Coordinates of C-alpha atoms and ligand atoms in Angstrom, one line a residue:
X227 CA 94.0 111.4 83.2
X228 CA 93.7 110.6 79.6
X229 CA 90.7 108.2 78.6
X230 CA 92.1 107.1 75.2
X231 CA 92.6 103.4 74.8
X232 CA 92.2 100.3 72.4
X233 CA 88.9 98.8 73.0
X234 CA 88.3 95.2 71.7
X235 CA 85.2 94.1 73.5
X236 CA 83.8 95.4 76.5
X237 CA 81.3 93.6 79.0
X238 CA 77.9 95.1 79.8
X239 CA 76.4 95.2 83.3
X240 CA 73.4 93.5 84.0
X241 CA 71.3 93.1 87.0
X242 CA 71.3 89.7 89.2
X243 CA 69.3 89.8 92.3
X244 CA 69.6 93.8 92.2
X245 CA 73.6 93.6 91.8
X246 CA 75.1 94.7 88.5
X247 CA 77.4 92.0 87.1
X248 CA 79.4 91.9 83.8
X249 CA 77.0 89.9 81.3
X250 CA 79.2 86.9 81.2
X251 CA 79.4 86.5 85.1
X252 CA 75.7 87.0 85.0
X253 CA 75.2 84.3 82.5
X254 CA 77.2 81.7 84.8
X255 CA 75.7 82.9 88.1
X256 CA 73.1 80.3 88.6
X257 CA 76.1 77.3 88.4
X258 CA 78.3 79.5 90.7
X259 CA 75.5 79.8 93.2
X260 CA 74.9 76.1 93.1
X261 CA 78.7 75.3 93.7
X262 CA 79.3 72.9 96.6
X263 CA 82.6 73.9 98.3
X264 CA 84.6 71.3 100.3
X265 CA 84.9 72.1 104.2
X266 CA 88.7 72.6 103.5
X267 CA 88.1 75.1 100.8
X268 CA 89.4 78.8 101.8
X269 CA 87.5 81.6 100.4
X270 CA 89.0 85.1 99.7
X271 CA 86.4 87.9 99.2
X272 CA 86.9 91.4 98.3
X273 CA 85.6 94.2 96.4
X274 CA 87.8 94.5 93.3
X275 CA 91.2 96.3 93.5
X276 CA 91.2 95.9 97.4
X277 CA 94.4 93.8 97.6
X278 CA 93.0 90.3 96.9
X279 CA 95.8 89.3 94.7
X280 CA 98.3 90.0 97.3
X281 CA 96.2 88.1 99.9
X282 CA 96.0 85.1 97.6
X283 CA 99.8 85.3 97.2
X284 CA 100.2 85.3 100.8
X285 CA 97.7 82.3 101.5
X286 CA 99.3 80.2 98.9
X287 CA 102.6 80.8 100.5
X288 CA 101.3 80.1 104.1
X289 CA 99.8 76.8 102.9
X290 CA 103.3 75.7 101.2
X291 CA 105.3 76.8 104.1
X292 CA 106.8 79.8 102.5
X293 CA 108.1 77.7 99.7
X294 CA 109.0 80.2 96.7
X295 CA 109.4 77.5 94.1
X296 CA 106.1 75.7 94.8
X297 CA 104.1 79.0 94.6
X298 CA 105.7 79.6 91.2
X299 CA 104.2 76.5 90.0
X300 CA 101.6 78.4 88.0
X301 CA 100.2 81.9 87.6
X302 CA 98.3 83.3 90.7
X303 CA 95.1 82.7 88.8
X304 CA 95.6 79.0 88.4
X305 CA 97.0 78.4 92.0
X306 CA 94.0 80.2 93.4
X307 CA 90.7 80.4 91.5
X308 CA 88.3 83.2 90.9
X309 CA 85.0 81.4 91.5
X310 CA 83.0 83.2 89.0
X311 CA 85.6 83.5 86.2
X312 CA 84.3 82.6 82.9
X313 CA 85.9 81.5 79.6
X314 CA 85.3 84.9 78.2
X315 CA 88.5 86.2 80.0
X316 CA 90.1 82.8 81.0
X317 CA 90.9 79.6 79.2
X318 CA 88.6 77.7 81.9
X319 CA 85.7 78.7 83.9
X320 CA 86.4 78.9 87.8
X321 CA 84.1 76.0 88.2
X322 CA 86.1 73.8 85.5
X323 CA 89.5 75.1 87.2
X324 CA 88.2 73.9 90.8
X325 CA 87.4 70.3 89.6
X326 CA 91.0 69.6 89.0
X327 CA 92.3 71.1 92.2
X328 CA 93.4 69.4 95.2
X329 CA 92.4 70.5 98.8
X330 CA 93.0 72.6 100.4
X331 CA 91.8 74.7 97.6
X332 CA 91.9 78.8 97.5
X333 CA 88.9 80.4 96.0
X334 CA 88.5 83.8 95.4
X335 CA 85.2 86.0 95.0
X336 CA 84.0 89.4 94.3
X337 CA 80.6 88.7 95.1
X338 CA 78.9 90.5 98.0
X339 CA 77.9 88.5 100.9
X340 CA 74.5 87.7 100.1
X341 CA 75.4 86.2 96.9
X342 CA 78.2 83.9 98.3
X343 CA 77.2 80.2 97.4
X344 CA 75.4 78.9 100.6
X345 CA 77.7 75.9 100.6
X346 CA 80.5 78.1 102.2
X347 CA 78.4 78.9 105.2
X348 CA 76.8 75.2 105.4
X349 CA 80.5 73.7 105.3
X350 CA 81.7 76.5 107.6
X351 CA 84.7 77.3 105.2
X352 CA 87.4 79.6 106.3
X353 CA 86.8 82.9 104.8
X354 CA 89.0 86.1 104.5
X355 CA 87.7 89.5 103.5
X356 CA 90.0 92.1 102.5
X357 CA 89.0 95.8 102.4
X358 CA 90.7 98.8 101.1
X359 CA 89.6 102.6 101.8
X360 CA 87.2 103.7 99.0
X361 CA 89.3 106.5 97.7
X362 CA 92.3 104.3 96.7
X363 CA 90.2 101.5 95.5
X364 CA 88.2 103.7 93.1
X365 CA 91.5 105.0 91.8
X366 CA 92.9 101.6 91.3
X367 CA 89.7 100.3 89.7
X368 CA 89.6 103.2 87.3
X369 CA 93.1 102.4 86.0
X370 CA 91.9 98.7 86.2
X371 CA 88.8 99.1 83.8
X372 CA 91.2 101.0 81.5
X373 CA 93.7 98.2 80.9
X374 CA 91.2 95.3 81.3
X375 CA 89.7 95.6 78.0
X376 CA 86.8 93.2 78.7
X377 CA 85.6 95.1 81.7
X378 CA 82.9 98.0 81.2
X379 CA 84.3 101.1 79.8
X380 CA 85.4 103.4 82.5
X381 CA 84.7 106.8 80.9
X382 CA 86.0 109.9 82.0
X383 CA 87.6 110.0 85.7
X384 CA 85.1 112.5 87.0
X385 CA 81.8 110.6 85.7
X386 CA 83.7 107.3 87.1
X387 CA 83.5 108.9 90.7
X388 CA 79.9 109.4 90.2
X389 CA 79.2 106.0 89.0
X390 CA 81.0 104.6 92.1
X391 CA 78.9 106.8 94.3
X392 CA 75.6 105.8 92.5
X393 CA 76.3 102.2 92.4
X394 CA 76.6 102.1 88.6
X395 CA 79.8 100.0 88.7
X396 CA 80.0 96.1 89.0
X397 CA 79.6 94.0 92.2
X398 CA 77.0 96.3 93.8
X399 CA 78.0 99.6 96.0
X400 CA 81.3 99.3 97.5
X401 CA 79.8 100.5 101.0
X402 CA 77.5 97.7 100.9
X403 CA 80.2 95.2 100.1
X404 CA 82.5 96.1 102.8
X405 CA 79.6 96.6 105.5
X406 CA 78.1 93.3 104.5
X407 CA 81.0 91.2 105.5
X408 CA 82.2 93.4 108.4
X409 CA 78.7 93.0 110.1
X410 CA 78.7 89.2 109.7
X411 CA 82.3 88.8 110.6
X412 CA 82.0 87.6 114.2
X413 CA 78.9 85.5 113.5
X414 CA 80.1 83.8 110.7
X415 CA 84.1 83.6 111.6
X416 CA 85.0 85.9 108.8
X417 CA 88.8 87.1 109.1
X418 CA 88.5 90.6 108.1
X419 CA 91.6 92.5 107.2
X420 CA 92.5 96.1 105.8
X421 CA 94.8 96.8 102.9
X422 CA 96.1 99.7 105.1
X423 CA 96.8 97.5 107.9
X424 CA 98.9 95.1 105.6
X425 CA 100.9 98.1 104.2
X426 CA 101.5 99.4 107.5
X427 CA 102.7 96.1 109.3
X428 CA 102.6 93.1 106.8
X429 CA 104.4 90.8 109.4
X430 CA 101.5 91.2 111.9
X431 CA 99.0 90.7 109.0
X432 CA 100.7 87.6 107.9
X433 CA 101.0 86.2 111.5
X434 CA 97.2 86.9 112.0
X435 CA 96.1 85.0 108.9
X436 CA 98.5 82.2 109.8
X437 CA 96.7 81.8 113.2
X438 CA 93.3 82.1 111.5
X439 CA 94.2 79.2 109.1
X440 CA 95.4 77.2 112.1
X441 CA 99.0 77.4 110.7
X442 CA 102.0 77.1 113.0
X443 CA 105.1 78.5 111.2
X444 CA 108.5 79.5 112.1
X445 CA 109.6 83.2 112.4
X446 CA 111.9 82.5 109.4
X447 CA 109.1 81.2 107.2
X448 CA 106.8 84.1 108.3
X449 CA 109.6 86.5 107.4
X450 CA 110.2 85.0 104.0
X451 CA 106.5 85.1 103.2
X452 CA 106.6 88.9 104.1
X453 CA 109.5 89.3 101.7
X454 CA 108.2 87.6 99.1
X455 CA 104.9 89.3 98.9
X456 CA 106.2 92.9 99.0
X457 CA 105.1 95.1 96.3
X458 CA 108.4 95.1 94.4
X459 CA 108.8 91.3 94.5
X460 CA 105.2 90.4 93.6
X461 CA 105.6 92.9 90.6
X462 CA 108.8 91.5 89.3
X463 CA 107.4 87.6 89.9
X464 CA 105.6 86.7 86.6
X465 CA 103.7 84.3 88.5
X466 CA 102.2 87.0 90.6
X467 CA 102.1 89.8 88.6
X468 CA 99.3 88.8 86.1
X469 CA 101.8 89.1 83.1
X470 CA 100.5 85.7 81.8
X471 CA 97.0 87.1 81.1
X472 CA 97.1 87.8 77.2
X473 CA 97.5 91.4 76.3
X474 CA 94.5 91.3 74.5
X475 CA 92.6 91.1 78.1
X476 CA 94.9 92.8 80.3
X477 CA 96.7 95.6 78.4
X478 CA 99.5 96.3 80.8
X479 CA 101.1 99.0 78.3
X480 CA 97.8 101.2 79.4
X481 CA 98.6 100.5 83.2
X482 CA 100.3 97.6 84.9
X483 CA 98.3 95.4 87.0
X484 CA 100.8 95.9 90.0
X485 CA 100.4 99.5 89.4
X486 CA 101.5 101.5 92.6
X487 CA 100.7 99.6 95.6
X488 CA 100.2 102.5 97.9
X489 CA 98.0 104.2 100.5
X490 CA 96.9 107.6 99.7
X491 CA 97.4 107.6 95.8
X492 CA 93.9 109.1 95.6
X493 CA 95.5 112.5 96.7
X494 CA 97.1 112.5 93.1
X495 CA 93.6 112.0 91.7
X496 CA 90.9 113.8 93.4
X497 CA 90.5 117.4 93.0
X498 CA 89.3 119.0 96.2
X499 CA 85.9 119.4 94.9
X500 CA 85.7 115.9 94.1
X501 CA 87.0 114.9 97.4
X502 CA 84.5 116.9 99.4
X503 CA 81.6 115.5 97.3
X504 CA 82.7 112.1 97.6
X505 CA 83.3 112.3 101.4
X506 CA 79.7 113.9 101.9
X507 CA 78.2 111.0 100.1
X508 CA 80.5 108.6 101.9
X509 CA 79.4 109.8 105.2
X510 CA 75.8 109.3 104.6
X511 CA 76.4 105.7 103.3
X512 CA 78.7 104.7 105.9
X513 CA 77.3 106.4 109.0
X514 CA 75.6 103.4 110.6
X515 CA 78.9 101.6 110.9
X516 CA 82.0 102.3 112.7
X517 CA 84.6 100.7 110.2
X518 CA 88.4 101.7 110.8
X519 CA 89.2 102.8 107.3
X520 CA 92.4 104.9 106.9
X521 CA 92.8 107.0 103.5
X522 CA 96.6 107.6 104.8
X523 CA 99.0 105.9 106.9
Ligands
A3P747 P1 97.1 99.8 93.0 O1 96.1 99.8 91.7 O2 96.6 101.0 93.7 O3 98.3 99.8 92.7 P2 93.3 93.3 93.6 O4 94.2 92.1 93.5 O5 92.2 93.1 94.6 O6 92.8 93.4 92.2 O7 93.9 94.6 94.1 C1 95.0 95.2 93.1 C2 95.5 96.2 93.9 O8 96.3 95.8 94.9 C3 96.5 97.2 93.0 O9 96.7 98.6 93.6 C4 97.8 96.5 93.1 O10 99.0 97.3 92.8 C5 97.8 96.1 94.6 N1 98.8 95.1 95.1 C6 99.1 94.0 94.7 N2 99.8 93.2 95.2 C7 100.4 94.3 96.1 C8 101.4 94.1 97.2 N3 102.3 92.9 97.4 N4 101.6 95.3 98.0 C9 100.6 96.3 98.0 N5 99.9 96.5 97.1 C10 99.7 95.3 96.1

């Protein structure tokens, strides 16, 4: 992979409660932590590049009876808000955006479980967690950090794999992130979904999501939502494909936000040696949990 790109200004990572966050996110963390959600708020949590935007689009459509027009009322980042977004990368912070939104609000976060504002638990807000197998996540993240010119410099692919293995990327170790929500899913009523399951059977996952959100929708509406949220349709939808993010931030000529949307793209990137080293490290970090991740379908 080529590592050349135009760099404008890139975030530094700084530790907050032992977790590395982009400096601008770290600065706003105290205010984020104090955020008091409404009981009707719905939180979508994910380690970056796990399919959170896909889930956001599905949830917005579910809440609006599959109405494509209403769900084109604004770009996805305005219809559903990243809690920790700052004015470094957005016109308004996530907290300011939320003040202007009507319930039920759909909120997204990349924070690990222990950093989710306590109000979400106190108010028993609905919470959806989406996880994706580690190898595809890291490939997607690598391209994302190349094209998002405000994210930390990814560096060469081989060293990026090591950063991932050693917890040197943002939001903490991927392993801890996915495990944290997995282990609490029953106790805290977290709806846990896997990217690979969504790819394999999107209709089943959309139906499960509707049930979790206590929505009773017709088969036609469910079919419409499945169709509107295929990779191709979201890629062609300017309100879902992140094309409204200024190119000084998301330089989509380097890599599209809607890049490939596949399971097992990692096979095109990992050498056999890299995969073996990665797998050995993965086994050690994941051995205490039995999580049904799939790296191919
Ligand atoms: P790739 O880079 O592998 O293509 P997030 O929204 O959490 O940042 O995740 C982005 C990843 O989800 C990207 O993966 C993107 O293409 C993929 N994605 C977004 N919408 C999708 C959809 N409708 N179907 C499948 N994958 C989707």
